[in-house]
């Protein structure tokens, strides 16, 4: 198998200083030609809330069926 790239996700959002240091470290890895940040936006906060709400609604619907 041949890999041409990777996507890395962090457990939490990084501040500008941390992101810059991380990108610098990635660029030091042999073969890395580019490291680009992806800005966090409001959807990153809304998605977990939406998933929780949808799951809650499905569980409630299951309990109503009984």
Coordinates of N, CA and C in Angstrom, one line a residue:
X1 N 0.8 -1.2 0.0 CA 0.0 0.0 0.0 C 0.9 1.2 0.0
X2 N 0.5 2.2 -0.7 CA 1.2 3.5 -0.8 C 0.3 4.6 -0.3
X3 N 0.8 5.4 0.6 CA 0.1 6.5 1.2 C 0.7 7.9 0.7
X4 N -0.2 8.8 0.3 CA 0.3 10.1 -0.2 C 0.0 11.2 0.8
X5 N -0.7 10.9 1.8 CA -1.0 12.0 2.8 C -1.8 11.4 4.0
X6 N -1.9 12.2 5.0 CA -2.7 11.9 6.3 C -3.4 13.1 6.7
X7 N -4.5 12.8 7.5 CA -5.3 13.8 8.1 C -5.1 13.6 9.6
X8 N -4.8 14.6 10.4 CA -4.6 14.5 11.8 C -5.7 15.3 12.5
X9 N -6.4 14.7 13.5 CA -7.4 15.5 14.3 C -6.9 15.6 15.7
X10 N -7.1 16.7 16.3 CA -6.6 17.0 17.7 C -7.8 16.8 18.7
X11 N -7.5 16.4 19.9 CA -8.5 16.2 20.9 C -9.2 17.5 21.3
X12 N -8.5 18.6 21.1 CA -9.1 19.9 21.4 C -8.5 20.9 20.4
X13 N -9.1 22.1 20.3 CA -8.6 23.2 19.5 C -7.3 23.7 20.0
X14 N -6.4 24.0 19.1 CA -5.1 24.5 19.5 C -5.1 26.0 19.3
X15 N -4.4 26.7 20.2 CA -4.2 28.2 20.0 C -3.2 28.4 19.0
X16 N -3.1 29.6 18.5 CA -2.2 30.0 17.4 C -0.7 29.5 17.7
X17 N -0.2 29.7 18.9 CA 1.1 29.3 19.2 C 1.3 27.8 19.1
X18 N 0.4 27.1 19.7 CA 0.5 25.6 19.6 C 0.4 25.1 18.2
X19 N -0.5 25.7 17.4 CA -0.7 25.3 16.0 C 0.6 25.5 15.2
X20 N 1.2 26.7 15.4 CA 2.4 27.0 14.7 C 3.6 26.0 15.1
X21 N 3.7 25.7 16.4 CA 4.7 24.8 16.8 C 4.5 23.4 16.2
X22 N 3.2 23.0 16.2 CA 2.9 21.6 15.7 C 3.1 21.6 14.2
X23 N 2.8 22.6 13.5 CA 3.0 22.6 12.0 C 4.5 22.6 11.8
X24 N 5.3 23.3 12.6 CA 6.8 23.3 12.4 C 7.3 21.9 12.6
X25 N 6.8 21.2 13.7 CA 7.3 19.9 14.0 C 6.9 18.9 12.8
X26 N 5.7 19.0 12.3 CA 5.3 18.2 11.2 C 6.2 18.4 9.9
X27 N 6.6 19.7 9.7 CA 7.4 20.0 8.5 C 8.8 19.4 8.7
X28 N 9.2 19.1 9.9 CA 10.5 18.5 10.1 C 10.6 17.0 9.8
X29 N 9.4 16.4 9.7 CA 9.3 14.9 9.4 C 9.7 14.7 7.9
X30 N 10.6 13.8 7.7 CA 11.1 13.5 6.3 C 9.9 13.2 5.4
X31 N 9.9 13.8 4.3 CA 8.8 13.6 3.3 C 7.6 14.5 3.4
X32 N 7.5 15.2 4.4 CA 6.3 16.1 4.6 C 6.6 17.4 3.7
X33 N 5.7 17.7 2.8 CA 5.9 18.8 1.9 C 4.9 20.0 2.3
X34 N 3.9 19.7 3.1 CA 3.0 20.8 3.5 C 2.2 20.4 4.7
X35 N 2.0 21.3 5.6 CA 1.1 21.2 6.8 C 0.2 22.4 6.8
X36 N -1.1 22.2 6.7 CA -2.0 23.3 6.7 C -3.0 23.3 7.8
X37 N -3.3 24.4 8.5 CA -4.3 24.4 9.6 C -5.7 24.4 9.0
X38 N -6.6 23.9 9.7 CA -8.1 24.1 9.4 C -8.7 24.8 10.6
X39 N -9.2 26.0 10.3 CA -9.8 26.8 11.4 C -11.1 26.2 12.0
X40 N -11.2 26.3 13.3 CA -12.4 25.8 14.0 C -13.5 26.9 13.8
X41 N -14.7 26.5 13.7 CA -15.8 27.5 13.5 C -17.0 27.0 14.4
X42 N -18.1 27.7 14.3 CA -19.2 27.5 15.2 C -19.8 26.1 15.0
X43 N -19.7 25.5 13.8 CA -20.2 24.2 13.5 C -19.5 23.1 14.3
X44 N -18.2 23.4 14.7 CA -17.5 22.4 15.5 C -18.1 22.3 16.9
X45 N -18.7 23.4 17.4 CA -19.4 23.3 18.7 C -20.8 22.8 18.5
X46 N -21.5 23.0 17.4 CA -22.9 22.6 17.2 C -23.0 21.1 16.9
X47 N -22.1 20.6 16.2 CA -22.2 19.2 15.8 C -22.4 18.2 16.9
X48 N -21.5 18.2 18.0 CA -21.8 17.3 19.1 C -23.1 17.5 19.7
X49 N -23.6 18.7 19.8 CA -24.9 19.0 20.4 C -26.0 18.4 19.5
X50 N -25.9 18.5 18.2 CA -26.9 18.0 17.3 C -26.9 16.5 17.4
X51 N -25.8 15.8 17.5 CA -25.7 14.4 17.6 C -26.4 13.9 18.9
X52 N -26.1 14.6 20.0 CA -26.7 14.2 21.3 C -28.2 14.4 21.2
X53 N -28.7 15.5 20.6 CA -30.1 15.7 20.5 C -30.8 14.6 19.6
X54 N -30.1 14.3 18.5 CA -30.7 13.2 17.6 C -30.7 11.9 18.3
X55 N -29.7 11.6 19.1 CA -29.6 10.3 19.8 C -30.7 10.3 20.9
X56 N -30.8 11.4 21.6 CA -31.9 11.4 22.7 C -33.3 11.2 22.1
X57 N -33.5 11.9 20.9 CA -34.8 11.8 20.3 C -35.1 10.3 19.8
X58 N -34.1 9.7 19.3 CA -34.2 8.3 18.9 C -34.5 7.4 20.1
X59 N -33.8 7.6 21.2 CA -34.0 6.8 22.4 C -35.4 7.0 23.0
X60 N -35.9 8.3 22.9 CA -37.2 8.6 23.4 C -38.3 7.9 22.5
X61 N -38.0 7.9 21.2 CA -38.9 7.3 20.3 C -39.0 5.8 20.5
X62 N -37.9 5.2 20.8 CA -37.9 3.7 21.2 C -38.7 3.4 22.4
X63 N -38.5 4.3 23.4 CA -39.2 4.0 24.7 C -40.7 4.3 24.5
X64 N -41.1 5.2 23.6 CA -42.5 5.4 23.3 C -43.2 4.3 22.6
X65 N -42.4 3.5 21.8 CA -42.9 2.4 21.1 C -43.3 1.2 22.0
X66 N -42.8 1.1 23.1 CA -43.1 0.0 24.0 C -44.4 0.1 24.7

